[in-house]
PDB file of C-alpha atoms and ligand atoms in Angstrom:
ATOM      1  CA  MET A   1      35.308 -18.583 -44.059  1.00 36.00           C
ATOM      2  CA  THR A   2      35.651 -16.540 -41.101  1.00 38.00           C
ATOM      3  CA  LYS A   3      34.829 -17.642 -37.505  1.00 39.00           C
ATOM      4  CA  LYS A   4      32.987 -15.624 -34.877  1.00 42.00           C
ATOM      5  CA  SER A   5      34.961 -15.214 -32.415  1.00 45.00           C
ATOM      6  CA  SER A   6      33.378 -12.500 -30.446  1.00 51.00           C
ATOM      7  CA  ALA A   7      31.934 -13.105 -26.992  1.00 61.00           C
ATOM      8  CA  ALA A   8      27.591 -12.623 -28.182  1.00 79.00           C
ATOM      9  CA  ALA A   9      25.873 -13.133 -25.042  1.00 87.00           C
ATOM     10  CA  PRO A  10      26.780 -15.303 -22.351  1.00 97.00           C
ATOM     11  CA  ARG A  11      25.508 -18.300 -20.924  1.00 97.00           C
ATOM     12  CA  HIS A  12      27.032 -18.078 -17.113  1.00 98.00           C
ATOM     13  CA  VAL A  13      27.481 -14.861 -15.001  1.00 98.00           C
ATOM     14  CA  ALA A  14      29.030 -15.190 -12.367  1.00 98.00           C
ATOM     15  CA  ILE A  15      29.036 -11.916  -9.711  1.00 98.00           C
ATOM     16  CA  ILE A  16      31.072 -11.163  -6.831  1.00 98.00           C
ATOM     17  CA  MET A  17      28.981  -9.024  -4.822  1.00 98.00           C
ATOM     18  CA  ASP A  18      30.838  -6.639  -3.147  1.00 98.00           C
ATOM     19  CA  GLY A  19      30.719  -3.391  -1.621  1.00 98.00           C
ATOM     20  CA  ASN A  20      27.706  -3.902   1.124  1.00 98.00           C
ATOM     21  CA  GLY A  21      30.101  -2.096   3.493  1.00 97.00           C
ATOM     22  CA  ARG A  22      31.548   0.678   2.183  1.00 98.00           C
ATOM     23  CA  TRP A  23      27.766   1.462   0.661  1.00 98.00           C
ATOM     24  CA  ALA A  24      26.806   1.856   4.527  1.00 98.00           C
ATOM     25  CA  ALA A  25      29.320   3.654   5.786  1.00 98.00           C
ATOM     26  CA  ALA A  26      29.244   6.035   3.010  1.00 98.00           C
ATOM     27  CA  ARG A  27      25.741   6.407   4.592  1.00 98.00           C
ATOM     28  CA  GLY A  28      26.691   6.328   7.904  1.00 98.00           C
ATOM     29  CA  LEU A  29      24.820   3.428   8.297  1.00 98.00           C
ATOM     30  CA  PRO A  30      26.374  -0.310   9.806  1.00 96.00           C
ATOM     31  CA  ARG A  31      27.065  -2.992   7.714  1.00 96.00           C
ATOM     32  CA  SER A  32      24.545  -4.751   8.105  1.00 96.00           C
ATOM     33  CA  ALA A  33      22.058  -2.027   6.181  1.00 97.00           C
ATOM     34  CA  GLY A  34      24.447  -2.975   3.732  1.00 98.00           C
ATOM     35  CA  HIS A  35      23.866  -6.364   3.584  1.00 97.00           C
ATOM     36  CA  LYS A  36      19.975  -5.857   3.714  1.00 97.00           C
ATOM     37  CA  THR A  37      20.095  -3.918   0.833  1.00 98.00           C
ATOM     38  CA  GLY A  38      22.389  -5.805  -1.348  1.00 98.00           C
ATOM     39  CA  ILE A  39      19.380  -8.364  -0.939  1.00 97.00           C
ATOM     40  CA  ASP A  40      17.471  -5.735  -2.926  1.00 97.00           C
ATOM     41  CA  ALA A  41      19.815  -5.601  -5.700  1.00 98.00           C
ATOM     42  CA  LEU A  42      20.311  -9.551  -5.518  1.00 98.00           C
ATOM     43  CA  ARG A  43      16.336  -9.162  -6.346  1.00 97.00           C
ATOM     44  CA  ARG A  44      17.050  -7.093  -9.243  1.00 97.00           C
ATOM     45  CA  SER A  45      19.970  -9.176 -10.924  1.00 98.00           C
ATOM     46  CA  VAL A  46      17.500 -12.369 -11.202  1.00 98.00           C
ATOM     47  CA  LYS A  47      15.175 -10.496 -12.636  1.00 97.00           C
ATOM     48  CA  ALA A  48      17.404  -8.759 -15.312  1.00 98.00           C
ATOM     49  CA  ALA A  49      19.641 -12.055 -15.733  1.00 98.00           C
ATOM     50  CA  SER A  50      16.134 -13.813 -16.502  1.00 96.00           C
ATOM     51  CA  ASP A  51      15.078 -10.867 -18.672  1.00 96.00           C
ATOM     52  CA  PHE A  52      18.614 -10.658 -20.716  1.00 97.00           C
ATOM     53  CA  GLY A  53      17.999 -14.705 -21.657  1.00 96.00           C
ATOM     54  CA  ILE A  54      21.066 -15.553 -18.851  1.00 98.00           C
ATOM     55  CA  GLU A  55      21.311 -19.120 -18.581  1.00 98.00           C
ATOM     56  CA  TYR A  56      22.763 -19.429 -15.222  1.00 98.00           C
ATOM     57  CA  LEU A  57      23.604 -16.752 -12.807  1.00 98.00           C
ATOM     58  CA  THR A  58      26.456 -18.018  -9.560  1.00 98.00           C
ATOM     59  CA  ILE A  59      26.442 -15.205  -7.144  1.00 98.00           C
ATOM     60  CA  TYR A  60      28.595 -15.058  -4.547  1.00 97.00           C
ATOM     61  CA  SER A  61      26.776 -15.018  -1.210  1.00 96.00           C
ATOM     62  CA  PHE A  62      29.124 -16.193   1.942  1.00 95.00           C
ATOM     63  CA  SER A  63      32.847 -17.352   1.364  1.00 95.00           C
ATOM     64  CA  THR A  64      34.614 -19.797   3.706  1.00 94.00           C
ATOM     65  CA  GLU A  65      36.699 -16.527   4.218  1.00 94.00           C
ATOM     66  CA  ASN A  66      33.701 -14.329   5.509  1.00 93.00           C
ATOM     67  CA  TRP A  67      33.452 -16.492   9.061  1.00 94.00           C
ATOM     68  CA  SER A  68      36.671 -14.779  10.185  1.00 95.00           C
ATOM     69  CA  ARG A  69      34.288 -11.529  10.069  1.00 95.00           C
ATOM     70  CA  PRO A  70      32.510 -10.162  14.114  1.00 95.00           C
ATOM     71  CA  LYS A  71      30.202 -12.442  14.783  1.00 95.00           C
ATOM     72  CA  THR A  72      27.494 -10.147  14.603  1.00 96.00           C
ATOM     73  CA  GLU A  73      27.270  -9.745  10.854  1.00 95.00           C
ATOM     74  CA  VAL A  74      27.900 -13.528  10.432  1.00 95.00           C
ATOM     75  CA  THR A  75      25.230 -14.201  12.555  1.00 94.00           C
ATOM     76  CA  PHE A  76      23.499 -11.223  10.525  1.00 95.00           C
ATOM     77  CA  LEU A  77      24.257 -12.704   7.117  1.00 95.00           C
ATOM     78  CA  LEU A  78      23.318 -16.396   8.192  1.00 95.00           C
ATOM     79  CA  GLU A  79      19.755 -15.281   8.914  1.00 95.00           C
ATOM     80  CA  LEU A  80      19.339 -13.323   6.143  1.00 95.00           C
ATOM     81  CA  LEU A  81      19.906 -16.235   4.028  1.00 94.00           C
ATOM     82  CA  ARG A  82      17.854 -17.450   5.571  1.00 94.00           C
ATOM     83  CA  ARG A  83      15.284 -15.143   5.317  1.00 95.00           C
ATOM     84  CA  PHE A  84      15.920 -14.699   1.334  1.00 95.00           C
ATOM     85  CA  ILE A  85      15.410 -18.514   1.152  1.00 94.00           C
ATOM     86  CA  ARG A  86      11.732 -17.839   3.129  1.00 93.00           C
ATOM     87  CA  GLN A  87      10.118 -15.057   1.325  1.00 94.00           C
ATOM     88  CA  ASP A  88      11.322 -15.436  -2.142  1.00 97.00           C
ATOM     89  CA  VAL A  89      11.682 -19.259  -3.049  1.00 96.00           C
ATOM     90  CA  ALA A  90       8.000 -19.067  -3.802  1.00 95.00           C
ATOM     91  CA  GLU A  91       8.409 -16.608  -6.265  1.00 96.00           C
ATOM     92  CA  LEU A  92      10.966 -17.566  -8.001  1.00 97.00           C
ATOM     93  CA  HIS A  93       9.935 -21.120  -8.679  1.00 97.00           C
ATOM     94  CA  ALA A  94       6.491 -19.390  -9.674  1.00 97.00           C
ATOM     95  CA  SER A  95       9.190 -17.248 -12.733  1.00 96.00           C
ATOM     96  CA  GLY A  96      10.681 -20.476 -13.461  1.00 97.00           C
ATOM     97  CA  VAL A  97      14.381 -20.034 -11.385  1.00 98.00           C
ATOM     98  CA  GLN A  98      16.646 -22.919 -10.686  1.00 98.00           C
ATOM     99  CA  ILE A  99      17.752 -22.976  -7.080  1.00 98.00           C
ATOM    100  CA  LYS A 100      21.104 -24.724  -7.135  1.00 98.00           C
ATOM    101  CA  ILE A 101      23.885 -24.067  -3.700  1.00 97.00           C
ATOM    102  CA  ILE A 102      27.296 -24.892  -3.884  1.00 98.00           C
ATOM    103  CA  GLY A 103      29.613 -24.456  -1.362  1.00 97.00           C
ATOM    104  CA  ALA A 104      30.682 -26.747   2.066  1.00 96.00           C
ATOM    105  CA  ARG A 105      27.361 -27.641   3.437  1.00 91.00           C
ATOM    106  CA  ASP A 106      28.368 -30.234   5.977  1.00 86.00           C
ATOM    107  CA  ASP A 107      29.398 -28.240   8.761  1.00 82.00           C
ATOM    108  CA  LEU A 108      25.850 -25.854   8.718  1.00 91.00           C
ATOM    109  CA  GLU A 109      23.446 -25.810  10.964  1.00 93.00           C
ATOM    110  CA  ALA A 110      21.095 -29.273  10.252  1.00 95.00           C
ATOM    111  CA  SER A 111      18.113 -26.529  10.185  1.00 94.00           C
ATOM    112  CA  MET A 112      20.068 -24.692   7.145  1.00 94.00           C
ATOM    113  CA  ILE A 113      21.084 -27.856   5.104  1.00 95.00           C
ATOM    114  CA  ALA A 114      17.112 -28.910   5.218  1.00 96.00           C
ATOM    115  CA  MET A 115      16.020 -25.483   4.301  1.00 95.00           C
ATOM    116  CA  LEU A 116      18.895 -25.338   1.096  1.00 96.00           C
ATOM    117  CA  ASP A 117      17.967 -28.820   0.761  1.00 96.00           C
ATOM    118  CA  ASP A 118      14.487 -27.917   0.453  1.00 97.00           C
ATOM    119  CA  ALA A 119      14.631 -25.121  -1.874  1.00 97.00           C
ATOM    120  CA  GLU A 120      17.239 -26.890  -4.291  1.00 98.00           C
ATOM    121  CA  LYS A 121      13.863 -30.163  -4.361  1.00 98.00           C
ATOM    122  CA  LEU A 122      11.231 -28.040  -4.871  1.00 97.00           C
ATOM    123  CA  THR A 123      12.963 -26.070  -7.464  1.00 98.00           C
ATOM    124  CA  ALA A 124      14.381 -28.416  -9.320  1.00 98.00           C
ATOM    125  CA  ALA A 125      12.328 -29.277 -13.081  1.00 98.00           C
ATOM    126  CA  ASN A 126      12.688 -25.046 -13.018  1.00 98.00           C
ATOM    127  CA  SER A 127      14.584 -24.052 -16.209  1.00 95.00           C
ATOM    128  CA  LYS A 128      13.994 -20.638 -17.490  1.00 94.00           C
ATOM    129  CA  LEU A 129      17.729 -19.406 -15.048  1.00 97.00           C
ATOM    130  CA  LYS A 130      19.300 -21.702 -12.945  1.00 98.00           C
ATOM    131  CA  LEU A 131      20.271 -19.537  -9.478  1.00 98.00           C
ATOM    132  CA  VAL A 132      23.766 -21.090  -8.312  1.00 98.00           C
ATOM    133  CA  VAL A 133      24.057 -19.520  -5.171  1.00 97.00           C
ATOM    134  CA  ALA A 134      27.689 -20.073  -3.313  1.00 97.00           C
ATOM    135  CA  PHE A 135      27.062 -20.513  -0.129  1.00 96.00           C
ATOM    136  CA  ASN A 136      30.091 -21.128   2.420  1.00 96.00           C
ATOM    137  CA  TYR A 137      31.932 -21.425  -0.911  1.00 97.00           C
ATOM    138  CA  GLY A 138      35.938 -21.486  -1.052  1.00 98.00           C
ATOM    139  CA  SER A 139      37.549 -22.568  -4.102  1.00 98.00           C
ATOM    140  CA  ARG A 140      40.467 -24.045  -3.103  1.00 98.00           C
ATOM    141  CA  GLN A 141      38.777 -25.881  -0.093  1.00 97.00           C
ATOM    142  CA  GLU A 142      36.052 -27.233  -3.333  1.00 98.00           C
ATOM    143  CA  ILE A 143      39.087 -28.694  -5.079  1.00 98.00           C
ATOM    144  CA  LEU A 144      40.607 -29.972  -1.931  1.00 98.00           C
ATOM    145  CA  ARG A 145      36.832 -31.224  -1.088  1.00 97.00           C
ATOM    146  CA  ALA A 146      37.375 -32.974  -5.052  1.00 98.00           C
ATOM    147  CA  THR A 147      40.560 -34.565  -4.967  1.00 98.00           C
ATOM    148  CA  GLN A 148      40.003 -36.647  -1.554  1.00 98.00           C
ATOM    149  CA  ALA A 149      36.482 -37.901  -3.274  1.00 98.00           C
ATOM    150  CA  ILE A 150      38.766 -38.758  -6.610  1.00 98.00           C
ATOM    151  CA  ALA A 151      41.759 -40.073  -4.099  1.00 98.00           C
ATOM    152  CA  ASN A 152      39.178 -42.009  -2.732  1.00 98.00           C
ATOM    153  CA  SER A 153      37.898 -43.917  -6.251  1.00 98.00           C
ATOM    154  CA  VAL A 154      41.511 -44.467  -6.761  1.00 98.00           C
ATOM    155  CA  LYS A 155      41.707 -46.126  -3.473  1.00 98.00           C
ATOM    156  CA  SER A 156      38.866 -47.893  -3.616  1.00 98.00           C
ATOM    157  CA  GLY A 157      39.612 -49.522  -7.087  1.00 98.00           C
ATOM    158  CA  ALA A 158      36.680 -47.572  -8.448  1.00 98.00           C
ATOM    159  CA  LEU A 159      39.244 -45.209 -10.570  1.00 98.00           C
ATOM    160  CA  ASN A 160      42.790 -45.865 -12.302  1.00 98.00           C
ATOM    161  CA  VAL A 161      45.016 -42.694 -12.265  1.00 98.00           C
ATOM    162  CA  SER A 162      45.300 -42.329 -15.881  1.00 98.00           C
ATOM    163  CA  ASP A 163      41.801 -42.239 -16.153  1.00 98.00           C
ATOM    164  CA  ILE A 164      41.750 -39.072 -14.355  1.00 98.00           C
ATOM    165  CA  THR A 165      41.264 -36.653 -17.196  1.00 98.00           C
ATOM    166  CA  LEU A 166      39.624 -32.592 -16.485  1.00 98.00           C
ATOM    167  CA  GLU A 167      36.289 -33.678 -16.833  1.00 98.00           C
ATOM    168  CA  THR A 168      36.876 -36.326 -13.935  1.00 98.00           C
ATOM    169  CA  ILE A 169      38.256 -33.249 -12.213  1.00 98.00           C
ATOM    170  CA  ALA A 170      34.827 -31.315 -12.762  1.00 98.00           C
ATOM    171  CA  GLY A 171      32.815 -33.571 -12.120  1.00 98.00           C
ATOM    172  CA  ALA A 172      33.655 -33.816  -8.554  1.00 98.00           C
ATOM    173  CA  LEU A 173      33.472 -29.974  -8.004  1.00 98.00           C
ATOM    174  CA  ASP A 174      30.347 -28.736  -6.812  1.00 98.00           C
ATOM    175  CA  THR A 175      29.917 -27.481  -9.605  1.00 98.00           C
ATOM    176  CA  SER A 176      29.290 -30.269 -11.587  1.00 98.00           C
ATOM    177  CA  GLY A 177      26.977 -29.812 -14.665  1.00 97.00           C
ATOM    178  CA  ILE A 178      27.630 -26.103 -14.649  1.00 98.00           C
ATOM    179  CA  PRO A 179      28.927 -24.932 -18.051  1.00 98.00           C
ATOM    180  CA  ASP A 180      32.111 -22.461 -16.870  1.00 98.00           C
ATOM    181  CA  PRO A 181      30.809 -19.175 -16.496  1.00 98.00           C
ATOM    182  CA  ASP A 182      31.565 -17.173 -19.865  1.00 98.00           C
ATOM    183  CA  LEU A 183      31.743 -13.657 -17.731  1.00 98.00           C
ATOM    184  CA  LEU A 184      32.456 -12.452 -13.692  1.00 98.00           C
ATOM    185  CA  ILE A 185      31.643  -9.195 -12.819  1.00 98.00           C
ATOM    186  CA  ARG A 186      32.887  -7.660  -9.518  1.00 98.00           C
ATOM    187  CA  THR A 187      31.497  -4.553  -7.855  1.00 98.00           C
ATOM    188  CA  GLY A 188      32.803  -2.300  -5.742  1.00 98.00           C
ATOM    189  CA  GLY A 189      35.762  -1.357  -7.387  1.00 98.00           C
ATOM    190  CA  GLU A 190      38.791  -4.084  -6.500  1.00 98.00           C
ATOM    191  CA  GLN A 191      39.982  -6.192  -9.120  1.00 98.00           C
ATOM    192  CA  ARG A 192      40.574  -9.904  -7.698  1.00 98.00           C
ATOM    193  CA  ILE A 193      38.835 -12.784  -7.372  1.00 98.00           C
ATOM    194  CA  SER A 194      38.874 -13.708  -3.543  1.00 97.00           C
ATOM    195  CA  ASN A 195      38.497 -17.570  -3.672  1.00 98.00           C
ATOM    196  CA  PHE A 196      35.875 -17.598  -6.723  1.00 98.00           C
ATOM    197  CA  LEU A 197      36.003 -20.257  -9.133  1.00 98.00           C
ATOM    198  CA  LEU A 198      39.388 -20.306  -9.401  1.00 98.00           C
ATOM    199  CA  TRP A 199      39.263 -23.580 -11.971  1.00 98.00           C
ATOM    200  CA  GLN A 200      35.860 -22.827 -14.160  1.00 98.00           C
ATOM    201  CA  CYS A 201      36.977 -19.025 -14.697  1.00 98.00           C
ATOM    202  CA  ALA A 202      40.239 -20.414 -16.430  1.00 97.00           C
ATOM    203  CA  TYR A 203      38.841 -18.773 -19.581  1.00 96.00           C
ATOM    204  CA  ALA A 204      36.180 -16.393 -17.640  1.00 97.00           C
ATOM    205  CA  GLU A 205      36.116 -12.828 -19.199  1.00 97.00           C
ATOM    206  CA  PHE A 206      36.323 -10.296 -15.587  1.00 98.00           C
ATOM    207  CA  VAL A 207      34.650  -7.244 -16.014  1.00 98.00           C
ATOM    208  CA  PHE A 208      34.609  -4.830 -12.760  1.00 98.00           C
ATOM    209  CA  VAL A 209      32.362  -1.842 -11.870  1.00 98.00           C
ATOM    210  CA  PRO A 210      33.006   0.376  -9.650  1.00 98.00           C
ATOM    211  CA  GLU A 211      29.537   0.833  -8.047  1.00 98.00           C
ATOM    212  CA  PHE A 212      28.342  -0.787  -4.745  1.00 98.00           C
ATOM    213  CA  TRP A 213      26.968  -4.594  -4.966  1.00 98.00           C
ATOM    214  CA  PRO A 214      23.746  -2.207  -2.959  1.00 98.00           C
ATOM    215  CA  ASP A 215      23.290   0.056  -5.664  1.00 98.00           C
ATOM    216  CA  PHE A 216      24.111  -2.617  -8.474  1.00 98.00           C
ATOM    217  CA  ASP A 217      20.674  -2.652 -10.673  1.00 98.00           C
ATOM    218  CA  ALA A 218      19.733  -4.133 -14.704  1.00 98.00           C
ATOM    219  CA  ALA A 219      21.583  -0.957 -16.090  1.00 98.00           C
ATOM    220  CA  ILE A 220      24.589  -1.585 -14.453  1.00 98.00           C
ATOM    221  CA  PHE A 221      24.720  -5.555 -15.672  1.00 98.00           C
ATOM    222  CA  ARG A 222      23.742  -4.725 -18.905  1.00 98.00           C
ATOM    223  CA  ARG A 223      27.074  -2.065 -19.482  1.00 98.00           C
ATOM    224  CA  ALA A 224      29.334  -5.050 -17.829  1.00 98.00           C
ATOM    225  CA  LEU A 225      27.368  -7.454 -20.865  1.00 98.00           C
ATOM    226  CA  ASP A 226      27.747  -4.906 -23.251  1.00 97.00           C
ATOM    227  CA  GLU A 227      31.903  -5.146 -22.881  1.00 97.00           C
ATOM    228  CA  TYR A 228      32.089  -8.762 -22.298  1.00 97.00           C
ATOM    229  CA  ALA A 229      30.816  -8.431 -25.968  1.00 95.00           C
ATOM    230  CA  ALA A 230      33.200  -6.422 -26.983  1.00 94.00           C
ATOM    231  CA  ARG A 231      35.680  -8.923 -26.316  1.00 93.00           C
ATOM    232  CA  ASP A 232      37.642 -10.500 -28.208  1.00 85.00           C
ATOM    233  CA  ARG A 233      37.481 -14.394 -26.543  1.00 83.00           C
ATOM    234  CA  ARG A 234      39.998 -16.860 -27.987  1.00 82.00           C
ATOM    235  CA  PHE A 235      40.345 -19.297 -25.413  1.00 85.00           C
ATOM    236  CA  GLY A 236      44.208 -19.364 -26.035  1.00 86.00           C
ATOM    237  CA  GLY A 237      44.046 -19.710 -29.621  1.00 86.00           C
ATOM    238  CA  VAL A 238      44.541 -17.296 -32.417  1.00 81.00           C
ATOM    239  CA  LYS A 239      42.339 -14.192 -33.801  1.00 72.00           C
ATOM    240  CA  ALA A 240      39.669 -15.746 -36.948  1.00 64.00           C
ATOM    241  CA  GLN A 241      41.364 -14.528 -40.348  1.00 58.00           C
ATOM    242  CA  THR A 242      39.046 -13.205 -42.705  1.00 54.00           C
ATOM    243  CA  ALA A 243      40.180 -14.845 -45.717  1.00 44.00           C
TER     244      ALA A 243
HETATM  245  C1  FPP B 301      30.670  -8.212   0.066  1.00 69.92           C
HETATM  246  O1  FPP B 301      30.652  -7.026   1.131  1.00 69.92           O
HETATM  247  C2  FPP B 301      29.429  -8.849   0.432  1.00 69.92           C
HETATM  248  C3  FPP B 301      28.925 -10.029   1.060  1.00 69.92           C
HETATM  249  C4  FPP B 301      30.620 -10.550   2.121  1.00 69.92           C
HETATM  250  C5  FPP B 301      28.248 -11.028   1.059  1.00 69.92           C
HETATM  251  C6  FPP B 301      26.950 -10.351   0.089  1.00 69.92           C
HETATM  252  C7  FPP B 301      25.536 -10.422   0.654  1.00 69.92           C
HETATM  253  C8  FPP B 301      24.486 -10.267  -0.321  1.00 69.92           C
HETATM  254  C9  FPP B 301      24.504  -9.661  -1.210  1.00 69.92           C
HETATM  255  C10 FPP B 301      23.201 -10.437   0.253  1.00 69.92           C
HETATM  256  C11 FPP B 301      22.973 -11.484   0.509  1.00 69.92           C
HETATM  257  C12 FPP B 301      22.579 -12.438   0.339  1.00 69.92           C
HETATM  258  C13 FPP B 301      22.725 -13.555   0.251  1.00 69.92           C
HETATM  259  C14 FPP B 301      21.494 -14.584  -0.567  1.00 69.92           C
HETATM  260  C15 FPP B 301      22.449 -14.122   1.866  1.00 69.92           C
HETATM  261  P1  FPP B 301      31.555  -6.363   1.696  1.00 69.92           P
HETATM  262  O2  FPP B 301      30.765  -6.397   3.516  1.00 69.92           O
HETATM  263  O3  FPP B 301      32.687  -7.215   1.767  1.00 69.92           O
HETATM  264  O4  FPP B 301      31.636  -4.669   1.756  1.00 69.92           O
HETATM  265  P2  FPP B 301      33.410  -3.808   2.042  1.00 69.92           P
HETATM  266  O5  FPP B 301      33.938  -4.526   0.843  1.00 69.92           O
HETATM  267  O6  FPP B 301      32.272  -2.809   1.619  1.00 69.92           O
HETATM  268  O7  FPP B 301      33.700  -4.405   3.313  1.00 69.92           O
END
């Protein structure tokens, strides 16, 4: 019997939306213009993912490390998320998109936390596409929080050290219950993972596209999916033999 090892359609696509600043600089515009136009690319991508039948789309919208950018840029990015939630949630809800936010929520402003909680609650029962927004997210920090939670369970006597499994760790991450990404796309030409979904991307296929994020559209998305489909995923095993 031939075991099918080609990638077919990904169930979960994760995207590092990079290149907003360079897109703006190439046009003599401020970086904020790149981020603003990036929202249009995000809207296109959500629609395309839904049309392509992708189940989970995870986007890296603000990393733990992004706090080190100039204060005006940080403020702009925070405001952009607020505006995106305010303006787009109703439409996303109407089109069956479920929203989930991952990342450290506790150190955000109370009004922001409430807004994110409300968006999640409103869309919780939707099942067309799960949009996972990584906000104030860093994968090492996520693993640290998971480790602390597991250590506390051991300390309280609820968990034995010998009962800690891979599932225990996966279940303590922000992405608990979400399948691992099959495909990670990074725009903007850089080829690195930047503290994004380190545990979860253990077997993800990586596709790096040269276009800057504000130019990302359904055609570029399709090309990345085609590249993924041509890959041979072996998960550490060997290529299936034909008899
Ligand atoms: C990377 O471009 C992009 C970001 C740090 C932010 C991504 C945010 C958006 C696309 C819009 C915001 C979306 C939400 C939901 C708030 P860069 O600034 O690092 O670009 P560069 O590498 O060219 O400098």
